[in-house]
mmCIF file of C-alpha atoms and ligand atoms in Angstrom:
data_model
loop_
_atom_site.group_PDB
_atom_site.id
_atom_site.type_symbol
_atom_site.label_atom_id
_atom_site.label_comp_id
_atom_site.label_asym_id
_atom_site.label_seq_id
_atom_site.Cartn_x
_atom_site.Cartn_y
_atom_site.Cartn_z
ATOM 1 C CA MET U 1 -0.053 0.388 0.367
ATOM 2 C CA THR U 2 1.269 3.381 -0.777
ATOM 3 C CA ALA U 3 1.808 6.089 1.906
ATOM 4 C CA ALA U 4 -0.912 8.505 2.060
ATOM 5 C CA MET U 5 -0.602 11.236 -0.326
ATOM 6 C CA ALA U 6 -1.482 14.581 0.937
ATOM 7 C CA VAL U 7 -4.799 16.169 -0.223
ATOM 8 C CA PRO U 8 -5.191 19.227 0.646
ATOM 9 C CA ASP U 9 -7.500 20.052 3.961
ATOM 10 C CA GLN U 10 -10.118 22.360 1.368
ATOM 11 C CA MET U 11 -11.434 21.418 -1.733
ATOM 12 C CA THR U 12 -12.178 25.335 -3.899
ATOM 13 C CA ALA U 13 -13.260 25.188 -6.773
ATOM 14 C CA GLY U 14 -10.981 27.885 -9.241
ATOM 15 C CA THR U 15 -8.611 29.202 -6.885
ATOM 16 C CA GLY U 16 -5.112 28.059 -9.045
ATOM 17 C CA GLN U 17 -1.849 29.814 -9.155
ATOM 18 C CA GLY U 18 -2.436 33.755 -8.686
ATOM 19 C CA ALA U 19 -6.001 32.840 -7.923
ATOM 20 C CA GLY U 20 -7.557 35.029 -4.667
ATOM 21 C CA ALA U 21 -9.109 33.573 -0.889
ATOM 22 C CA PRO U 22 -11.489 31.679 -1.650
ATOM 23 C CA VAL U 23 -15.157 33.596 -1.249
ATOM 24 C CA LEU U 24 -16.768 30.743 1.408
ATOM 25 C CA GLU U 25 -13.756 28.369 2.954
ATOM 26 C CA ILE U 26 -15.965 25.300 4.854
ATOM 27 C CA ASP U 27 -13.257 22.570 6.624
ATOM 28 C CA GLY U 28 -13.568 20.409 9.212
ATOM 29 C CA LEU U 29 -17.608 21.017 8.989
ATOM 30 C CA THR U 30 -19.257 18.956 12.111
ATOM 31 C CA VAL U 31 -22.954 19.341 13.172
ATOM 32 C CA THR U 32 -25.399 17.298 15.470
ATOM 33 C CA LEU U 33 -28.830 16.923 15.856
ATOM 34 C CA ASP U 34 -29.464 16.614 19.303
ATOM 35 C CA GLN U 35 -31.434 13.728 20.991
ATOM 36 C CA GLY U 36 -31.993 15.544 24.126
ATOM 37 C CA ARG U 37 -32.970 13.515 27.587
ATOM 38 C CA GLY U 38 -29.320 12.473 28.519
ATOM 39 C CA ARG U 39 -28.729 10.784 24.340
ATOM 40 C CA ALA U 40 -25.578 11.560 22.597
ATOM 41 C CA PRO U 41 -26.519 13.930 19.597
ATOM 42 C CA VAL U 42 -26.359 12.557 16.876
ATOM 43 C CA PRO U 43 -23.682 13.213 13.902
ATOM 44 C CA VAL U 44 -25.586 14.991 10.576
ATOM 45 C CA LEU U 45 -22.042 16.143 8.533
ATOM 46 C CA GLU U 46 -18.941 15.383 9.209
ATOM 47 C CA ASN U 47 -15.819 16.712 8.817
ATOM 48 C CA LEU U 48 -16.939 18.742 5.723
ATOM 49 C CA GLY U 49 -14.344 20.092 3.935
ATOM 50 C CA VAL U 50 -15.856 23.109 0.494
ATOM 51 C CA SER U 51 -13.759 25.301 -0.832
ATOM 52 C CA VAL U 52 -15.304 28.274 -4.004
ATOM 53 C CA ALA U 53 -13.863 30.790 -5.388
ATOM 54 C CA ALA U 54 -15.545 33.886 -7.091
ATOM 55 C CA GLY U 55 -16.753 33.468 -10.339
ATOM 56 C CA ARG U 56 -16.810 29.407 -9.163
ATOM 57 C CA THR U 57 -19.028 26.752 -8.840
ATOM 58 C CA VAL U 58 -19.213 23.994 -6.463
ATOM 59 C CA ALA U 59 -21.533 21.343 -6.694
ATOM 60 C CA LEU U 60 -23.348 18.890 -3.915
ATOM 61 C CA VAL U 61 -23.889 15.787 -4.864
ATOM 62 C CA GLY U 62 -26.272 12.788 -3.530
ATOM 63 C CA GLU U 63 -28.692 10.515 -3.281
ATOM 64 C CA SER U 64 -31.806 11.725 -0.434
ATOM 65 C CA GLY U 65 -30.506 12.228 2.984
ATOM 66 C CA CYS U 66 -26.627 13.062 2.786
ATOM 67 C CA GLY U 67 -26.784 16.064 4.344
ATOM 68 C CA LYS U 68 -26.902 18.951 1.072
ATOM 69 C CA SER U 69 -29.145 20.827 2.452
ATOM 70 C CA MET U 70 -28.342 20.709 6.389
ATOM 71 C CA THR U 71 -24.943 22.681 4.174
ATOM 72 C CA ALA U 72 -26.637 25.367 3.318
ATOM 73 C CA LEU U 73 -28.369 25.762 6.595
ATOM 74 C CA ALA U 74 -25.273 26.062 8.257
ATOM 75 C CA ILE U 75 -23.730 27.934 6.324
ATOM 76 C CA MET U 76 -26.190 30.488 6.170
ATOM 77 C CA GLY U 77 -26.944 30.636 9.461
ATOM 78 C CA LEU U 78 -30.466 29.341 9.639
ATOM 79 C CA LEU U 79 -29.761 25.137 11.640
ATOM 80 C CA PRO U 80 -33.183 24.020 11.960
ATOM 81 C CA GLU U 81 -34.001 23.683 15.968
ATOM 82 C CA GLY U 82 -32.402 20.726 17.471
ATOM 83 C CA PHE U 83 -29.469 20.784 14.782
ATOM 84 C CA ARG U 84 -25.791 22.187 16.429
ATOM 85 C CA ILE U 85 -22.409 23.268 14.547
ATOM 86 C CA ALA U 86 -20.282 21.046 16.801
ATOM 87 C CA GLY U 87 -17.272 21.482 14.731
ATOM 88 C CA GLY U 88 -15.099 22.535 12.748
ATOM 89 C CA HIS U 89 -15.535 26.934 10.199
ATOM 90 C CA ILE U 90 -17.060 28.266 7.849
ATOM 91 C CA ARG U 91 -15.825 31.709 6.744
ATOM 92 C CA LEU U 92 -17.508 33.883 3.992
ATOM 93 C CA ALA U 93 -14.905 36.277 2.453
ATOM 94 C CA GLY U 94 -12.188 35.475 5.306
ATOM 95 C CA GLU U 95 -14.401 35.903 8.176
ATOM 96 C CA ASP U 96 -15.553 33.618 10.331
ATOM 97 C CA ILE U 97 -19.389 32.872 10.715
ATOM 98 C CA THR U 98 -19.118 29.776 12.181
ATOM 99 C CA HIS U 99 -20.858 30.756 15.445
ATOM 100 C CA ALA U 100 -22.263 34.345 14.282
ATOM 101 C CA PRO U 101 -24.540 36.158 15.548
ATOM 102 C CA GLY U 102 -28.241 35.997 14.153
ATOM 103 C CA ARG U 103 -27.566 40.034 14.229
ATOM 104 C CA ARG U 104 -24.778 39.135 12.121
ATOM 105 C CA LEU U 105 -26.112 36.797 9.977
ATOM 106 C CA ARG U 106 -29.018 38.512 9.005
ATOM 107 C CA ARG U 107 -27.172 41.293 7.963
ATOM 108 C CA LEU U 108 -24.847 39.219 5.419
ATOM 109 C CA ARG U 109 -28.334 36.946 4.316
ATOM 110 C CA GLY U 110 -29.766 38.225 1.063
ATOM 111 C CA ASN U 111 -27.006 40.574 1.553
ATOM 112 C CA ALA U 112 -23.143 38.956 0.913
ATOM 113 C CA MET U 113 -24.734 35.821 0.734
ATOM 114 C CA SER U 114 -28.198 34.071 -0.313
ATOM 115 C CA MET U 115 -30.185 30.986 -1.299
ATOM 116 C CA ILE U 116 -32.213 30.155 -3.265
ATOM 117 C CA PHE U 117 -34.369 27.577 -2.251
ATOM 118 C CA GLN U 118 -35.474 24.399 -3.831
ATOM 119 C CA GLU U 119 -39.585 25.484 -3.211
ATOM 120 C CA PRO U 120 -40.554 29.118 -4.641
ATOM 121 C CA MET U 121 -44.285 29.185 -3.584
ATOM 122 C CA THR U 122 -42.846 28.585 -0.226
ATOM 123 C CA ALA U 123 -40.174 30.517 -0.158
ATOM 124 C CA LEU U 124 -41.936 33.910 -1.471
ATOM 125 C CA ASN U 125 -44.494 35.534 0.382
ATOM 126 C CA PRO U 126 -47.937 34.957 -1.292
ATOM 127 C CA VAL U 127 -49.056 37.681 0.567
ATOM 128 C CA TYR U 128 -46.853 40.330 -1.694
ATOM 129 C CA THR U 129 -45.661 41.271 -5.333
ATOM 130 C CA VAL U 130 -42.820 40.048 -6.692
ATOM 131 C CA GLY U 131 -41.939 44.056 -6.717
ATOM 132 C CA ASP U 132 -41.869 44.012 -2.842
ATOM 133 C CA GLN U 133 -40.529 41.113 -2.024
ATOM 134 C CA ILE U 134 -36.994 41.442 -4.228
ATOM 135 C CA GLY U 135 -37.355 45.637 -2.569
ATOM 136 C CA GLU U 136 -37.665 44.333 0.926
ATOM 137 C CA ALA U 137 -33.731 43.241 0.417
ATOM 138 C CA LEU U 138 -31.960 45.757 -1.295
ATOM 139 C CA SER U 139 -34.343 48.255 1.382
ATOM 140 C CA LEU U 140 -32.589 46.480 4.516
ATOM 141 C CA HIS U 141 -29.682 46.387 3.338
ATOM 142 C CA GLN U 142 -28.708 49.307 0.546
ATOM 143 C CA GLY U 143 -31.323 51.547 2.645
ATOM 144 C CA LEU U 144 -32.939 51.806 -0.705
ATOM 145 C CA GLY U 145 -35.994 54.176 -0.930
ATOM 146 C CA ARG U 146 -39.294 52.527 -2.177
ATOM 147 C CA SER U 147 -39.118 54.287 -5.694
ATOM 148 C CA GLU U 148 -35.023 53.422 -6.075
ATOM 149 C CA ALA U 149 -36.256 49.627 -4.459
ATOM 150 C CA ARG U 150 -38.923 48.958 -6.662
ATOM 151 C CA ALA U 151 -36.660 50.433 -10.399
ATOM 152 C CA ARG U 152 -33.624 47.570 -8.579
ATOM 153 C CA ALA U 153 -36.888 45.229 -8.767
ATOM 154 C CA ILE U 154 -37.539 46.014 -12.716
ATOM 155 C CA GLU U 155 -34.074 45.735 -13.727
ATOM 156 C CA MET U 156 -34.099 42.178 -11.253
ATOM 157 C CA LEU U 157 -36.945 40.930 -13.361
ATOM 158 C CA ARG U 158 -35.224 42.556 -16.792
ATOM 159 C CA ALA U 159 -32.185 40.436 -15.805
ATOM 160 C CA VAL U 160 -33.679 37.556 -15.199
ATOM 161 C CA GLN U 161 -35.142 38.020 -18.196
ATOM 162 C CA ILE U 162 -39.284 38.317 -17.760
ATOM 163 C CA PRO U 163 -40.778 39.783 -19.898
ATOM 164 C CA ALA U 164 -42.902 43.472 -19.229
ATOM 165 C CA ALA U 165 -41.122 43.159 -16.093
ATOM 166 C CA GLU U 166 -42.562 46.864 -15.971
ATOM 167 C CA SER U 167 -46.059 45.538 -15.245
ATOM 168 C CA ARG U 168 -45.278 41.710 -14.091
ATOM 169 C CA VAL U 169 -43.428 43.613 -10.250
ATOM 170 C CA ASP U 170 -46.699 44.348 -9.339
ATOM 171 C CA ASN U 171 -47.724 40.199 -9.754
ATOM 172 C CA TYR U 172 -47.506 38.380 -6.478
ATOM 173 C CA PRO U 173 -46.839 35.369 -6.780
ATOM 174 C CA HIS U 174 -49.743 32.247 -8.082
ATOM 175 C CA GLN U 175 -50.550 35.055 -11.248
ATOM 176 C CA MET U 176 -47.348 33.766 -12.382
ATOM 177 C CA SER U 177 -45.951 29.462 -13.427
ATOM 178 C CA GLY U 178 -43.035 27.791 -12.099
ATOM 179 C CA GLY U 179 -40.740 28.887 -14.231
ATOM 180 C CA MET U 180 -41.789 32.925 -13.477
ATOM 181 C CA ARG U 181 -41.974 32.165 -9.828
ATOM 182 C CA GLN U 182 -38.506 30.444 -10.339
ATOM 183 C CA ARG U 183 -36.260 32.867 -11.940
ATOM 184 C CA VAL U 184 -38.255 35.547 -8.717
ATOM 185 C CA MET U 185 -36.109 33.956 -6.728
ATOM 186 C CA ILE U 186 -33.280 34.337 -8.391
ATOM 187 C CA ALA U 187 -34.232 37.587 -8.746
ATOM 188 C CA MET U 188 -33.948 37.909 -5.350
ATOM 189 C CA ALA U 189 -31.289 36.257 -4.108
ATOM 190 C CA LEU U 190 -28.736 37.956 -6.495
ATOM 191 C CA ALA U 191 -30.725 41.548 -6.322
ATOM 192 C CA CYS U 192 -27.794 42.465 -3.898
ATOM 193 C CA ARG U 193 -25.243 41.393 -5.561
ATOM 194 C CA PRO U 194 -23.902 38.409 -3.793
ATOM 195 C CA LYS U 195 -19.854 37.164 -2.943
ATOM 196 C CA LEU U 196 -21.429 33.234 -2.444
ATOM 197 C CA LEU U 197 -25.198 32.227 -3.926
ATOM 198 C CA ILE U 198 -25.374 28.863 -2.478
ATOM 199 C CA ALA U 199 -28.816 26.674 -5.024
ATOM 200 C CA ASP U 200 -30.787 24.139 -3.344
ATOM 201 C CA GLU U 201 -32.323 21.447 -5.702
ATOM 202 C CA PRO U 202 -32.564 24.990 -8.253
ATOM 203 C CA THR U 203 -34.974 23.353 -10.760
ATOM 204 C CA THR U 204 -36.193 20.563 -9.174
ATOM 205 C CA ALA U 205 -39.836 21.806 -10.100
ATOM 206 C CA LEU U 206 -39.432 22.903 -13.212
ATOM 207 C CA ASP U 207 -39.590 21.394 -16.262
ATOM 208 C CA VAL U 208 -36.791 20.112 -18.388
ATOM 209 C CA THR U 209 -36.387 23.000 -20.754
ATOM 210 C CA VAL U 210 -36.984 25.510 -18.587
ATOM 211 C CA GLN U 211 -34.286 24.242 -16.004
ATOM 212 C CA ALA U 212 -31.563 24.971 -19.444
ATOM 213 C CA GLN U 213 -33.718 28.202 -19.435
ATOM 214 C CA VAL U 214 -32.709 28.924 -15.783
ATOM 215 C CA PHE U 215 -28.894 27.282 -16.161
ATOM 216 C CA ASP U 216 -27.611 29.761 -18.111
ATOM 217 C CA LEU U 217 -29.106 32.549 -16.801
ATOM 218 C CA LEU U 218 -27.977 32.122 -13.613
ATOM 219 C CA LYS U 219 -24.328 31.206 -15.461
ATOM 220 C CA ARG U 220 -24.486 34.835 -17.069
ATOM 221 C CA LEU U 221 -25.622 36.390 -13.583
ATOM 222 C CA GLN U 222 -22.398 34.500 -11.689
ATOM 223 C CA ALA U 223 -20.673 35.762 -14.721
ATOM 224 C CA GLU U 224 -21.328 39.143 -14.424
ATOM 225 C CA ASN U 225 -20.707 39.523 -11.129
ATOM 226 C CA ASP U 226 -18.496 37.114 -10.260
ATOM 227 C CA THR U 227 -20.248 35.426 -7.914
ATOM 228 C CA ALA U 228 -19.984 31.793 -5.913
ATOM 229 C CA ILE U 229 -21.709 29.951 -5.996
ATOM 230 C CA VAL U 230 -22.597 26.097 -4.194
ATOM 231 C CA MET U 231 -24.608 23.905 -5.784
ATOM 232 C CA ILE U 232 -27.144 21.278 -4.576
ATOM 233 C CA THR U 233 -28.118 19.242 -7.157
ATOM 234 C CA HIS U 234 -28.938 15.979 -7.575
ATOM 235 C CA ASP U 235 -28.701 16.188 -11.251
ATOM 236 C CA LEU U 236 -25.309 14.490 -12.612
ATOM 237 C CA ALA U 237 -26.216 16.140 -15.979
ATOM 238 C CA ALA U 238 -26.663 19.636 -14.282
ATOM 239 C CA VAL U 239 -23.478 18.688 -12.675
ATOM 240 C CA ALA U 240 -22.064 18.501 -15.828
ATOM 241 C CA ASP U 241 -23.470 22.043 -17.613
ATOM 242 C CA MET U 242 -22.994 24.204 -14.581
ATOM 243 C CA ALA U 243 -19.682 23.029 -11.654
ATOM 244 C CA ASP U 244 -16.367 23.504 -12.101
ATOM 245 C CA GLU U 245 -16.050 21.001 -9.172
ATOM 246 C CA VAL U 246 -17.943 18.306 -7.682
ATOM 247 C CA ALA U 247 -18.609 17.156 -3.938
ATOM 248 C CA VAL U 248 -20.075 13.711 -2.853
ATOM 249 C CA LEU U 249 -21.923 14.038 0.041
ATOM 250 C CA TYR U 250 -22.932 9.929 1.043
ATOM 251 C CA ALA U 251 -24.453 9.304 5.019
ATOM 252 C CA GLY U 252 -23.113 13.330 5.555
ATOM 253 C CA ARG U 253 -19.831 12.489 4.744
ATOM 254 C CA CYS U 254 -17.669 14.387 1.966
ATOM 255 C CA ILE U 255 -16.544 9.821 0.025
ATOM 256 C CA GLU U 256 -15.180 12.283 -3.251
ATOM 257 C CA ARG U 257 -14.408 15.483 -4.334
ATOM 258 C CA GLY U 258 -12.605 16.840 -7.569
ATOM 259 C CA PRO U 259 -12.746 18.549 -10.787
ATOM 260 C CA VAL U 260 -16.193 17.344 -12.897
ATOM 261 C CA ALA U 261 -14.055 16.206 -15.938
ATOM 262 C CA THR U 262 -12.632 13.639 -14.235
ATOM 263 C CA MET U 263 -15.345 12.955 -11.415
ATOM 264 C CA LEU U 264 -17.964 11.987 -14.421
ATOM 265 C CA GLU U 265 -15.102 10.394 -16.722
ATOM 266 C CA ARG U 266 -12.445 8.876 -13.642
ATOM 267 C CA PRO U 267 -14.882 7.773 -10.550
ATOM 268 C CA GLY U 268 -12.888 6.164 -7.631
ATOM 269 C CA HIS U 269 -15.575 5.499 -5.247
ATOM 270 C CA PRO U 270 -17.712 2.743 -5.779
ATOM 271 C CA TYR U 271 -20.789 5.441 -5.056
ATOM 272 C CA THR U 272 -19.649 7.644 -7.031
ATOM 273 C CA ARG U 273 -19.730 5.182 -9.728
ATOM 274 C CA GLY U 274 -23.243 4.519 -8.999
ATOM 275 C CA LEU U 275 -24.261 8.012 -9.266
ATOM 276 C CA ILE U 276 -23.468 8.513 -12.213
ATOM 277 C CA ALA U 277 -24.191 4.741 -13.758
ATOM 278 C CA CYS U 278 -27.585 6.287 -13.460
ATOM 279 C CA VAL U 279 -27.817 8.242 -15.611
ATOM 280 C CA PRO U 280 -27.571 6.794 -19.444
ATOM 281 C CA HIS U 281 -25.935 9.395 -20.735
ATOM 282 C CA LEU U 282 -22.928 10.604 -18.535
ATOM 283 C CA LYS U 283 -21.018 7.060 -18.548
ATOM 284 C CA LEU U 284 -18.828 8.102 -19.143
ATOM 285 C CA GLY U 285 -14.675 6.498 -19.657
ATOM 286 C CA ALA U 286 -13.877 4.054 -16.719
ATOM 287 C CA ALA U 287 -17.802 4.476 -15.372
ATOM 288 C CA ALA U 288 -18.799 2.650 -19.106
ATOM 289 C CA ALA U 289 -16.155 0.203 -18.440
ATOM 290 C CA ALA U 290 -17.169 -0.894 -15.456
ATOM 291 C CA GLU U 291 -19.632 -3.840 -14.971
ATOM 292 C CA PRO U 292 -23.029 -2.693 -15.741
ATOM 293 C CA GLU U 293 -25.010 -4.530 -13.909
ATOM 294 C CA MET U 294 -23.873 -3.253 -10.796
ATOM 295 C CA LEU U 295 -23.132 0.553 -12.063
ATOM 296 C CA ASP U 296 -27.017 0.685 -13.541
ATOM 297 C CA ASP U 297 -28.796 1.565 -9.554
ATOM 298 C CA ILE U 298 -27.306 0.704 -6.390
ATOM 299 C CA PRO U 299 -29.274 -1.423 -4.177
ATOM 300 C CA GLY U 300 -30.432 0.244 -0.856
ATOM 301 C CA LEU U 301 -30.244 3.409 1.057
ATOM 302 C CA VAL U 302 -28.521 5.980 2.547
ATOM 303 C CA PRO U 303 -28.638 4.960 6.427
ATOM 304 C CA PRO U 304 -30.752 7.378 8.072
ATOM 305 C CA LEU U 305 -29.647 9.476 11.305
ATOM 306 C CA GLY U 306 -28.532 7.830 14.540
ATOM 307 C CA GLN U 307 -27.173 4.579 12.166
ATOM 308 C CA ARG U 308 -24.468 5.651 10.861
ATOM 309 C CA ALA U 309 -20.996 3.259 11.240
ATOM 310 C CA ALA U 310 -17.660 5.147 12.506
ATOM 311 C CA ALA U 311 -16.720 2.488 8.484
ATOM 312 C CA CYS U 312 -18.022 3.146 5.094
ATOM 313 C CA CYS U 313 -21.482 4.004 5.218
ATOM 314 C CA PHE U 314 -21.253 3.004 1.897
ATOM 315 C CA ALA U 315 -20.179 -0.240 2.469
ATOM 316 C CA PRO U 316 -23.262 -2.623 3.396
ATOM 317 C CA ARG U 317 -24.684 -1.624 -0.438
ATOM 318 C CA CYS U 318 -20.866 -2.168 -2.305
ATOM 319 C CA ARG U 319 -19.843 -4.435 -4.099
ATOM 320 C CA HIS U 320 -16.268 -4.283 -3.259
ATOM 321 C CA ALA U 321 -17.011 -3.853 0.275
ATOM 322 C CA ALA U 322 -14.387 -6.311 2.055
ATOM 323 C CA LEU U 323 -13.398 -6.746 6.228
ATOM 324 C CA ALA U 324 -11.335 -3.574 6.463
ATOM 325 C CA CYS U 325 -14.507 -1.543 5.585
ATOM 326 C CA THR U 326 -16.457 -2.659 7.993
ATOM 327 C CA THR U 327 -13.803 -2.920 10.684
ATOM 328 C CA ARG U 328 -11.890 -0.001 9.958
ATOM 329 C CA PRO U 329 -13.194 4.033 10.509
ATOM 330 C CA GLN U 330 -13.404 5.172 7.320
ATOM 331 C CA PRO U 331 -10.995 6.237 6.090
ATOM 332 C CA PRO U 332 -9.829 10.690 4.735
ATOM 333 C CA LEU U 333 -9.478 11.973 1.395
ATOM 334 C CA GLU U 334 -6.476 10.652 -0.098
ATOM 335 C CA ALA U 335 -5.892 12.265 -3.440
ATOM 336 C CA VAL U 336 -5.222 9.685 -6.772
ATOM 337 C CA SER U 337 -2.082 10.655 -7.534
ATOM 338 C CA ALA U 338 -0.022 13.780 -5.831
ATOM 339 C CA GLY U 339 -0.202 16.911 -5.895
ATOM 340 C CA SER U 340 -3.705 15.623 -7.579
ATOM 341 C CA ARG U 341 -7.325 17.853 -7.196
ATOM 342 C CA HIS U 342 -9.129 13.974 -6.616
ATOM 343 C CA ALA U 343 -9.679 12.636 -3.682
ATOM 344 C CA VAL U 344 -11.311 9.577 -3.160
ATOM 345 C CA SER U 345 -12.091 7.925 0.893
ATOM 346 C CA CYS U 346 -12.071 4.125 0.271
ATOM 347 C CA TRP U 347 -10.801 1.665 1.269
ATOM 348 C CA ARG U 348 -10.381 -0.306 -2.101
ATOM 349 C CA ARG U 349 -9.694 2.403 -4.134
ATOM 350 C CA GLU U 350 -6.255 0.995 -5.348
ATOM 351 C CA GLU U 351 -8.173 -1.988 -6.308
ATOM 352 C CA ILE U 352 -10.820 -1.050 -7.678
ATOM 353 C CA GLY U 353 -8.929 1.119 -9.911
ATOM 354 C CA ALA U 354 -9.521 4.434 -8.563
HETATM 355 N N1 LIG C 401 -36.662 18.272 10.647
HETATM 356 C C1 LIG C 401 -35.254 17.989 10.684
HETATM 357 N N2 LIG C 401 -35.521 16.907 11.516
HETATM 358 C C2 LIG C 401 -34.685 15.910 11.613
HETATM 359 N N3 LIG C 401 -34.271 15.184 10.880
HETATM 360 C C3 LIG C 401 -33.916 16.317 10.395
HETATM 361 C C4 LIG C 401 -34.553 17.040 9.820
HETATM 362 N N4 LIG C 401 -34.275 17.471 8.838
HETATM 363 C C5 LIG C 401 -33.446 16.886 7.467
HETATM 364 N N5 LIG C 401 -33.436 15.707 8.968
HETATM 365 C C6 LIG C 401 -31.898 15.063 8.338
HETATM 366 O O1 LIG C 401 -31.454 15.221 8.140
HETATM 367 C C7 LIG C 401 -30.468 14.402 6.908
HETATM 368 C C8 LIG C 401 -29.531 15.277 5.998
HETATM 369 O O2 LIG C 401 -30.947 16.297 5.981
HETATM 370 P P1 LIG C 401 -30.655 17.220 4.136
HETATM 371 O O3 LIG C 401 -31.737 17.523 4.049
HETATM 372 O O4 LIG C 401 -29.328 17.406 4.258
HETATM 373 O O5 LIG C 401 -30.946 15.817 3.267
HETATM 374 P P2 LIG C 401 -30.301 16.139 1.821
HETATM 375 O O6 LIG C 401 -29.207 16.306 1.296
HETATM 376 O O7 LIG C 401 -30.605 17.769 0.992
HETATM 377 O O8 LIG C 401 -31.493 15.326 0.093
HETATM 378 P P3 LIG C 401 -32.966 15.876 -0.683
HETATM 379 O O9 LIG C 401 -31.659 14.966 -1.408
HETATM 380 O O10 LIG C 401 -33.893 14.379 0.441
HETATM 381 O O11 LIG C 401 -33.062 17.776 -0.265
HETATM 382 C C9 LIG C 401 -31.592 13.668 6.330
HETATM 383 O O12 LIG C 401 -31.049 11.993 7.510
HETATM 384 C C10 LIG C 401 -33.232 13.499 7.021
HETATM 385 O O13 LIG C 401 -33.702 12.501 7.109
HETATM 386 MG MG1 LIG C 402 -32.208 18.904 -0.013
#
């Protein structure tokens, strides 16, 4: 066995030589859920490290329940009751916001960092016009007066390509289609030109053609504003389209990460290979060469909170699992070759040809 190769503690999309400090830096992030009545809290996220530079996109992928939304909510300071950051750090443009007071986080949310939620109808307020909702952040954070905020809301609606923005600005959310509401969410999230945008499944509620338009729009606005994006998705086709780097989560742990092309062509972890194989037209490189019966589906489910072993949680679903996989703690992320940004956490990495 070769000695462990050094992997930078975090993955920073787009911070090649000469790039500035990342907009978002997460290292060693551990989130737990309290169990009450003297029981030990259970881990929800363990030792997560992700960074994103200005103008770049990192995708967080993984099946339902693996911790994608919890990561987003931890960054935004919006963890639900009972969830707690128990370790690690979150920095936004160099500022440590891990345990920032509510007052500070309210200043940052909707301003330096903002989020697009999965379901626009739950995030938009039905009793206010879309113009008022876009304008609210501008009044709050940038001190714009009513007419200035309205003018800027119209400008944002134009930027997200809503036709007849001057009249649509007075619409209530229910007067718009799903695709338009999602564009309004984007307009709201980007109104204050945030440094960091978190998009949690931004297009799952939309049909495929509208999805493509929303991604194009996000890319264009990202380029204009040099926004760092964390994109959360189940959809690997969207990852291929949008992301520079990918982090794969399984049961609250990052099991593989790296540049998007490498990850899609030469995935190292059996779980990543399975995820990719579930999307037929993405079967590339090593994933396509591997045995199809293993890859066409990944049997089983992500173990629920409180039932996660210290050993690899994927082992019970993995056809490559050996004794070490169930008896030893999950290995750290290890670079696939010296200096590589592609890193895998798997005891059988070398044997299975990662
Ligand atoms: N309010 C809550 N109370 C208790 N457990 C929760 C709550 N919200 C999420 N969980 C649990 O926390 C874990 C991580 O959930 P999270 O919502 O981050 O998953 P996800 O990766 O975003 O999944 P999805 O793809 O379904 O959105 C899961 O085991 C989930 O069941
Ligand atoms: Mg989620």
